Short mmCIF file of C-alpha atoms and ligand atoms in Angstrom, two decimals:
data_model
loop_
_atom_site.label_atom_id
_atom_site.label_comp_id
_atom_site.label_asym_id
_atom_site.label_seq_id
_atom_site.Cartn_x
_atom_site.Cartn_y
_atom_site.Cartn_z
CA MET A 3 8.82 -13.95 -19.94
CA GLN A 4 5.74 -15.46 -18.97
CA ALA A 5 3.92 -14.59 -15.75
CA HIS A 6 0.60 -15.30 -14.28
CA ILE A 7 -1.19 -12.56 -12.51
CA VAL A 8 -4.33 -13.09 -10.41
CA THR A 9 -6.58 -9.91 -10.24
CA LEU A 10 -9.07 -9.25 -7.56
CA PRO A 11 -11.08 -6.18 -8.63
CA GLY A 12 -13.11 -6.16 -5.65
CA ASP A 13 -15.90 -3.74 -5.02
CA TYR A 14 -17.40 -0.28 -6.16
CA ILE A 15 -14.46 1.49 -7.97
CA GLY A 16 -12.11 -1.71 -7.77
CA PRO A 17 -13.23 -3.10 -11.12
CA GLU A 18 -12.84 0.28 -12.99
CA ILE A 19 -9.41 1.00 -11.64
CA THR A 20 -8.01 -2.72 -12.02
CA ALA A 21 -9.15 -2.61 -15.51
CA GLN A 22 -6.96 0.22 -16.23
CA ALA A 23 -3.98 -1.28 -14.63
CA VAL A 24 -4.26 -4.45 -16.64
CA LYS A 25 -4.63 -2.55 -19.63
CA VAL A 26 -1.29 -0.85 -18.93
CA LEU A 27 0.25 -4.12 -18.05
CA GLU A 28 -1.03 -5.54 -21.32
CA ALA A 29 0.55 -2.70 -23.03
CA VAL A 30 3.85 -3.45 -21.35
CA ALA A 31 3.58 -7.10 -22.34
CA ASN A 32 3.11 -6.08 -26.09
CA LYS A 33 5.99 -3.58 -26.00
CA TYR A 34 8.59 -5.68 -24.30
CA GLY A 35 7.58 -9.16 -25.65
CA HIS A 36 6.16 -10.74 -22.54
CA THR A 37 3.28 -12.94 -21.96
CA PHE A 38 1.27 -12.01 -19.00
CA THR A 39 -1.92 -14.29 -18.32
CA PHE A 40 -4.59 -12.75 -16.04
CA ASP A 41 -7.08 -14.64 -13.82
CA GLU A 42 -9.80 -12.67 -12.48
CA ARG A 43 -11.39 -13.68 -9.09
CA LYS A 44 -13.59 -12.42 -6.67
CA LEU A 45 -12.72 -10.58 -3.34
CA GLY A 46 -14.59 -8.66 -0.54
CA GLY A 47 -18.23 -7.89 -1.14
CA ALA A 48 -18.16 -9.35 -4.49
CA SER A 49 -17.20 -12.71 -3.10
CA ILE A 50 -19.66 -12.46 -0.31
CA ASP A 51 -22.64 -11.91 -2.87
CA ALA A 52 -21.31 -14.74 -4.88
CA TYR A 53 -20.09 -17.35 -2.47
CA GLY A 54 -21.23 -15.96 0.96
CA VAL A 55 -17.69 -15.48 2.21
CA PRO A 56 -15.07 -12.45 1.36
CA LEU A 57 -12.32 -14.94 0.35
CA THR A 58 -12.74 -18.55 -0.72
CA ASP A 59 -10.21 -21.19 -0.35
CA GLU A 60 -9.99 -21.57 -4.13
CA THR A 61 -9.16 -17.82 -4.59
CA LEU A 62 -6.59 -18.00 -1.84
CA ASP A 63 -4.89 -21.21 -3.44
CA ALA A 64 -5.07 -19.37 -6.71
CA CYS A 65 -3.29 -16.46 -5.52
CA ASN A 66 -0.77 -18.45 -3.78
CA ALA A 67 -0.04 -20.19 -7.11
CA ALA A 68 0.34 -16.85 -9.00
CA ASP A 69 3.39 -14.99 -9.79
CA ALA A 70 1.65 -11.88 -8.37
CA VAL A 71 -1.65 -10.51 -7.26
CA LEU A 72 -3.09 -7.33 -8.29
CA MET A 73 -6.13 -6.06 -6.22
CA GLY A 74 -8.47 -2.88 -6.54
CA SER A 75 -10.43 -2.22 -3.53
CA VAL A 76 -12.84 -3.98 -1.15
CA GLY A 77 -15.87 -2.96 1.21
CA GLY A 78 -18.72 -0.43 1.00
CA PRO A 79 -22.03 0.32 2.51
CA LYS A 80 -23.67 -2.48 0.70
CA TRP A 81 -22.13 -4.91 3.15
CA ASP A 82 -22.39 -2.83 6.32
CA GLY A 83 -24.96 -5.04 7.92
CA VAL A 84 -23.04 -8.36 7.71
CA ALA A 85 -21.44 -10.29 10.69
CA PRO A 86 -17.89 -8.57 11.51
CA ALA A 87 -16.46 -12.28 10.55
CA VAL A 88 -17.53 -11.92 7.03
CA ARG A 89 -17.04 -8.31 6.25
CA PRO A 90 -15.43 -7.56 2.91
CA GLU A 91 -12.11 -6.25 4.68
CA LYS A 92 -11.99 -9.54 6.27
CA GLY A 93 -11.43 -11.12 3.05
CA LEU A 94 -8.50 -8.73 2.38
CA LEU A 95 -6.95 -9.30 5.90
CA ALA A 96 -7.21 -13.03 5.30
CA LEU A 97 -5.79 -12.71 1.85
CA ARG A 98 -2.60 -10.71 3.20
CA LYS A 99 -2.19 -13.35 6.12
CA GLY A 100 -2.96 -16.23 3.84
CA MET A 101 -0.10 -14.94 1.11
CA GLN A 102 2.05 -14.35 4.13
CA VAL A 103 2.75 -10.71 2.84
CA PHE A 104 4.06 -9.19 6.09
CA ALA A 105 5.96 -6.36 4.48
CA ASN A 106 3.77 -3.53 3.09
CA LEU A 107 5.66 -0.80 1.07
CA ARG A 108 3.96 2.58 0.81
CA PRO A 109 6.06 5.04 -1.07
CA CYS A 110 5.28 8.63 -0.82
CA THR A 111 6.66 11.14 -3.32
CA ILE A 112 5.22 14.22 -4.43
CA HIS A 113 4.90 14.30 -8.39
CA PRO A 114 6.19 17.94 -9.23
CA GLN A 115 3.26 18.32 -11.66
CA LEU A 116 0.97 17.60 -8.70
CA SER A 117 2.57 20.41 -6.43
CA ALA A 118 -0.74 22.50 -6.63
CA ALA A 119 -2.64 19.47 -5.00
CA CYS A 120 -0.44 19.45 -1.90
CA PRO A 121 -2.02 20.84 0.96
CA LEU A 122 1.38 21.95 2.65
CA ARG A 123 2.97 25.31 2.51
CA PRO A 124 5.35 25.45 -0.49
CA ASP A 125 8.49 26.18 1.82
CA ILE A 126 7.78 22.98 3.75
CA VAL A 127 7.88 20.81 0.50
CA SER A 128 10.50 22.86 -1.21
CA GLN A 129 13.06 19.83 -0.74
CA PRO A 130 12.23 16.66 -2.50
CA ILE A 131 9.69 14.25 -0.57
CA ASP A 132 10.73 10.87 -1.03
CA ILE A 133 9.41 8.59 1.88
CA MET A 134 9.04 4.77 2.11
CA ILE A 135 6.45 3.79 4.61
CA LEU A 136 7.18 0.17 5.38
CA ARG A 137 4.13 -1.04 7.22
CA GLU A 138 4.02 -4.58 8.97
CA LEU A 139 0.97 -6.20 7.51
CA THR A 140 0.15 -9.47 9.09
CA GLY A 141 0.27 -8.79 12.81
CA ASP A 142 -0.62 -6.11 15.47
CA ILE A 143 -4.20 -5.22 16.65
CA TYR A 144 -5.53 -6.13 13.04
CA PHE A 145 -4.98 -10.01 13.84
CA GLY A 146 -5.41 -10.14 17.59
CA LYS A 147 -8.30 -11.50 19.47
CA ARG A 148 -11.55 -9.37 19.79
CA TRP A 149 -14.42 -9.94 21.72
CA ARG A 150 -17.45 -7.77 23.13
CA ALA A 151 -18.68 -8.46 26.61
CA GLU A 152 -21.97 -10.31 27.09
CA ASP A 153 -23.72 -7.26 28.02
CA ARG A 154 -22.44 -5.64 24.64
CA LEU A 155 -21.13 -2.65 26.92
CA SER A 156 -17.32 -3.26 26.57
CA ALA A 157 -15.07 -4.48 24.12
CA THR A 158 -11.39 -5.78 23.51
CA ASP A 159 -8.94 -5.96 20.82
CA GLU A 160 -5.73 -7.57 21.52
CA MET A 161 -2.42 -6.15 19.87
CA ALA A 162 0.34 -8.46 19.78
CA TYR A 163 3.75 -8.81 18.18
CA SER A 164 6.59 -11.14 18.38
CA ALA A 165 10.18 -10.28 18.10
CA MET A 166 10.54 -12.54 14.99
CA GLU A 167 7.57 -10.52 13.30
CA VAL A 168 9.37 -7.26 14.23
CA GLU A 169 12.74 -8.43 13.22
CA ARG A 170 11.78 -9.88 9.56
CA LEU A 171 10.20 -6.60 8.82
CA ALA A 172 12.87 -4.18 10.28
CA ARG A 173 15.57 -6.32 8.20
CA ILE A 174 13.73 -5.25 5.04
CA GLY A 175 13.82 -1.78 6.25
CA PHE A 176 17.35 -1.60 6.94
CA GLU A 177 18.18 -3.05 3.70
CA MET A 178 15.90 -0.62 1.66
CA ALA A 179 17.56 2.30 3.72
CA LYS A 180 21.05 1.15 2.87
CA LYS A 181 20.16 1.20 -1.00
CA ARG A 182 18.48 4.86 -0.39
CA ARG A 183 19.60 7.65 1.72
CA GLY A 184 20.68 5.58 4.61
CA LYS A 185 18.22 6.68 7.14
CA LEU A 186 15.79 4.50 8.97
CA CYS A 187 13.16 5.89 11.34
CA SER A 188 11.25 3.34 13.63
CA VAL A 189 7.84 4.52 14.76
CA ASP A 190 6.33 3.18 17.76
CA LYS A 191 4.46 3.93 21.05
CA ALA A 192 7.08 2.70 23.32
CA ASN A 193 6.18 5.04 26.11
CA VAL A 194 2.92 3.39 26.66
CA LEU A 195 2.63 -0.02 24.69
CA GLU A 196 4.47 -3.12 25.47
CA CYS A 197 4.24 -4.19 21.85
CA SER A 198 6.10 -1.15 21.08
CA ARG A 199 8.77 -1.68 23.92
CA LEU A 200 9.41 -5.17 22.21
CA TRP A 201 9.46 -3.41 18.56
CA ARG A 202 12.03 -0.82 19.72
CA GLU A 203 14.30 -3.17 21.48
CA THR A 204 14.20 -5.54 18.32
CA VAL A 205 15.28 -2.60 16.08
CA GLN A 206 17.76 -1.33 18.52
CA ARG A 207 19.44 -4.98 18.56
CA LEU A 208 19.48 -5.09 14.75
CA SER A 209 20.69 -1.72 14.38
CA ALA A 210 24.20 -2.90 15.48
CA GLU A 211 24.27 -5.06 12.34
CA TYR A 212 23.75 -1.96 10.06
CA PRO A 213 26.26 0.57 11.13
CA GLU A 214 25.85 2.35 7.77
CA VAL A 215 22.07 3.16 8.56
CA GLU A 216 21.35 5.94 10.82
CA VAL A 217 18.27 4.99 12.95
CA THR A 218 16.08 7.26 14.70
CA TYR A 219 13.15 6.26 17.06
CA MET A 220 9.88 8.40 17.22
CA TYR A 221 6.55 8.03 19.01
CA VAL A 222 3.81 7.68 16.31
CA ASP A 223 1.97 10.88 17.73
CA ASN A 224 5.05 12.97 17.09
CA ALA A 225 5.78 11.11 13.79
CA ALA A 226 2.20 12.12 12.61
CA MET A 227 3.07 15.73 13.35
CA GLN A 228 6.61 15.74 11.96
CA LEU A 229 5.28 14.24 8.62
CA ILE A 230 3.54 17.52 8.26
CA LEU A 231 6.04 19.80 9.57
CA ARG A 232 9.14 18.32 8.08
CA PRO A 233 8.30 15.52 5.51
CA ALA A 234 11.63 15.89 3.89
CA GLN A 235 13.48 14.55 6.98
CA PHE A 236 12.07 11.03 6.39
CA ASP A 237 13.89 8.39 4.14
CA VAL A 238 12.48 4.88 5.36
CA MET A 239 10.05 4.75 8.11
CA ILE A 240 9.16 1.33 9.44
CA THR A 241 6.06 0.70 11.74
CA GLY A 242 3.50 -1.74 12.90
CA ASN A 243 0.12 -2.43 10.97
CA LEU A 244 -2.13 0.13 12.77
CA PHE A 245 0.17 3.07 12.97
CA GLY A 246 1.31 2.36 9.38
CA ASP A 247 -2.34 2.36 8.03
CA ILE A 248 -2.93 5.82 9.80
CA LEU A 249 0.67 7.35 8.68
CA SER A 250 0.37 6.20 4.96
CA ASP A 251 -2.90 7.99 4.60
CA GLU A 252 -1.53 11.17 6.02
CA SER A 253 1.39 10.74 3.37
CA ALA A 254 -1.30 10.41 0.92
CA ALA A 255 -2.56 13.79 1.67
CA ILE A 256 1.00 15.22 1.47
CA ALA A 257 1.31 13.46 -2.09
CA GLY A 258 -1.97 15.34 -3.12
CA SER A 259 -4.41 12.51 -3.48
CA LEU A 260 -5.05 8.93 -2.06
CA GLY A 261 -5.87 8.15 -5.67
CA MET A 262 -2.03 8.57 -6.65
CA MET A 263 -0.75 6.03 -3.88
CA PRO A 264 0.45 2.47 -4.87
CA SER A 265 1.43 -0.16 -2.66
CA ALA A 266 3.31 -3.73 -2.63
CA SER A 267 2.93 -6.29 0.03
CA LEU A 268 5.76 -8.88 0.13
CA GLY A 269 6.85 -12.02 2.05
CA SER A 270 10.04 -14.03 1.92
CA GLY A 271 9.71 -14.84 -1.78
CA THR A 272 9.06 -12.65 -4.96
CA ARG A 273 5.25 -13.36 -5.04
CA GLY A 274 3.42 -10.16 -3.81
CA LEU A 275 0.17 -8.65 -3.58
CA TYR A 276 -0.29 -5.09 -5.22
CA GLU A 277 -3.03 -2.66 -4.43
CA PRO A 278 -3.58 0.99 -4.33
CA ILE A 279 -3.70 2.30 -0.78
CA HIS A 280 -7.20 3.95 -1.10
CA GLY A 281 -10.71 2.33 -0.54
CA SER A 282 -13.61 1.42 -2.63
CA ALA A 283 -15.01 5.01 -3.09
CA PRO A 284 -18.74 4.06 -3.16
CA ASP A 285 -19.67 7.76 -3.68
CA ILE A 286 -17.87 7.98 -7.05
CA ALA A 287 -18.37 4.31 -8.17
CA GLY A 288 -19.63 3.58 -11.67
CA GLN A 289 -19.10 6.95 -13.17
CA ASP A 290 -15.86 6.39 -14.54
CA ILE A 291 -14.23 9.27 -12.67
CA ALA A 292 -11.99 7.40 -10.02
CA ASN A 293 -8.19 8.03 -10.41
CA PRO A 294 -6.64 4.71 -11.48
CA LEU A 295 -2.98 5.82 -11.19
CA GLY A 296 -2.27 4.45 -7.71
CA THR A 297 -3.53 1.03 -9.05
CA ILE A 298 -1.54 1.53 -12.38
CA LEU A 299 1.75 2.51 -10.33
CA SER A 300 1.02 -0.63 -8.10
CA GLY A 301 1.20 -2.40 -11.51
CA ALA A 302 4.86 -0.89 -11.86
CA LEU A 303 5.67 -2.21 -8.32
CA LEU A 304 4.43 -5.66 -9.43
CA LEU A 305 6.72 -5.57 -12.32
CA ARG A 306 9.61 -4.40 -10.22
CA HIS A 307 9.42 -6.58 -7.06
CA SER A 308 7.65 -9.77 -8.36
CA LEU A 309 8.81 -10.12 -12.02
CA GLY A 310 12.37 -8.57 -11.64
CA LEU A 311 11.46 -6.23 -14.66
CA GLU A 312 12.75 -2.86 -13.64
CA ASP A 313 12.97 -1.30 -17.11
CA GLU A 314 9.13 -2.08 -17.75
CA ALA A 315 8.32 -0.95 -14.28
CA LYS A 316 10.20 2.61 -15.09
CA ALA A 317 8.27 2.68 -18.38
CA ILE A 318 5.01 2.75 -16.39
CA GLU A 319 6.48 5.39 -14.06
CA ARG A 320 7.57 7.36 -16.95
CA ALA A 321 4.22 7.16 -18.84
CA VAL A 322 2.39 8.30 -15.79
CA SER A 323 4.78 11.19 -15.43
CA GLN A 324 4.28 12.02 -19.00
CA VAL A 325 0.45 12.07 -18.96
CA LEU A 326 0.90 14.42 -15.81
CA ASP A 327 3.14 16.58 -17.77
CA GLU A 328 0.73 16.67 -20.70
CA GLY A 329 -1.85 18.21 -18.11
CA TYR A 330 -4.30 15.20 -17.98
CA ARG A 331 -5.86 14.90 -14.67
CA THR A 332 -8.83 12.99 -13.07
CA ALA A 333 -11.10 14.99 -10.81
CA ASP A 334 -9.14 14.22 -7.61
CA ILE A 335 -6.06 15.92 -8.82
CA PHE A 336 -7.55 18.53 -11.09
CA SER A 337 -6.48 22.26 -11.09
CA ALA A 338 -7.27 25.09 -13.44
CA GLY A 339 -5.58 24.93 -16.78
CA CYS A 340 -5.52 21.15 -16.79
CA THR A 341 -7.53 18.79 -18.86
CA LYS A 342 -10.05 16.73 -16.89
CA VAL A 343 -10.31 13.01 -18.00
CA GLY A 344 -12.17 9.96 -16.57
CA CYS A 345 -10.73 6.61 -15.31
CA THR A 346 -10.86 4.83 -18.70
CA GLN A 347 -9.41 7.71 -20.58
CA MET A 348 -6.57 8.03 -18.11
CA GLY A 349 -5.72 4.45 -18.52
CA ASP A 350 -5.83 4.75 -22.28
CA LEU A 351 -3.37 7.66 -22.06
CA VAL A 352 -0.79 6.00 -19.80
CA ALA A 353 -1.09 2.66 -21.95
CA ALA A 354 -0.63 4.72 -25.23
CA ARG A 355 2.80 6.13 -23.67
CA ILE A 356 4.12 2.75 -22.70
C1 IPM B 430 -5.42 -0.17 3.77
C2 IPM B 430 -6.89 -0.25 4.00
C3 IPM B 430 -7.29 -1.61 4.76
C4 IPM B 430 -6.44 -1.65 6.09
C5 IPM B 430 -8.60 -1.81 5.16
C6 IPM B 430 -9.54 -1.95 3.87
C7 IPM B 430 -8.81 -3.05 5.89
O1 IPM B 430 -7.30 0.77 5.09
O2 IPM B 430 -5.16 -0.99 2.95
O3 IPM B 430 -4.88 0.81 4.17
O4 IPM B 430 -6.65 -1.10 7.02
O5 IPM B 430 -5.17 -2.10 6.05
MG1 MG B 431 -5.72 2.31 5.13
#
């Protein structure tokens, strides 16, 4: 098949890790006889430096015309002084909103080879961990009005959700749970927040349409604790933008490293935005030591969800698993007895095993 992919390497380690994912996707194209064209554009700080804004209309249009978008990471100290309205992160948020990718899939599994990197007691992770965090991505406090009082001494950020926004996300969660282990945990703060009460009512209403799915409701503070105490209890978790941001980083700690975690952001069609969940890691940028596996695995999600290429997606996931089996590790997941490799070499190793 032919597919057109926009790449947005972004800032600091972004270009290093994105290059590895592109390399692996090219290996897939060669092996399976597909033609992938890549169109590299600027996002975040790189776009601020080039055009004065973190996302241009042209770049957004290019993303909306592509089959899929692969992103690295944005932000960093270089742009700490810029006005809030043009921060690098604003570019990413505007991209998510502009592509209308409201459903963010953040899978959390522990690669058995990396069990040494998991900080939890072995008895806690003795049962398989396979959690799908489904984070709402285009609403919540991320997109509400925010302002600072004239005297600069108080500030407000508005949190808002509509039933429609909750419903379209929750339906994806129910459908996923049906295909997985049939369990859905809806995470909110309904004991305090009105948005959360709307969230819970909406999920409760929908649950009648999915009798085969067992639904539980959990307050976000308890969910944060349960993830550490009994992570194996979770199958699909659905939650809002802010809670999902926090819980997905927590789940990354369980998996052993933020560097391993892929994500897919989808809207109503097949076009999606794919990015690792980690940031731009300014402290290790330019040293060729970043872990590209989260981005490479995001490439697998791209093949699966946007291009419908399940075998090819599995080929990437198998290649990553094989490289880990063979003992290759970037610094973040290194343990004694393994072979330490850099970012480029990790990309080469995975690509060679496609
Ligand atoms: C993430 C990141 C972003 C977010 C930042 C960079 C705006 O933390 O993708 O999880 O908060 O969504
Ligand atoms: Mg985050």
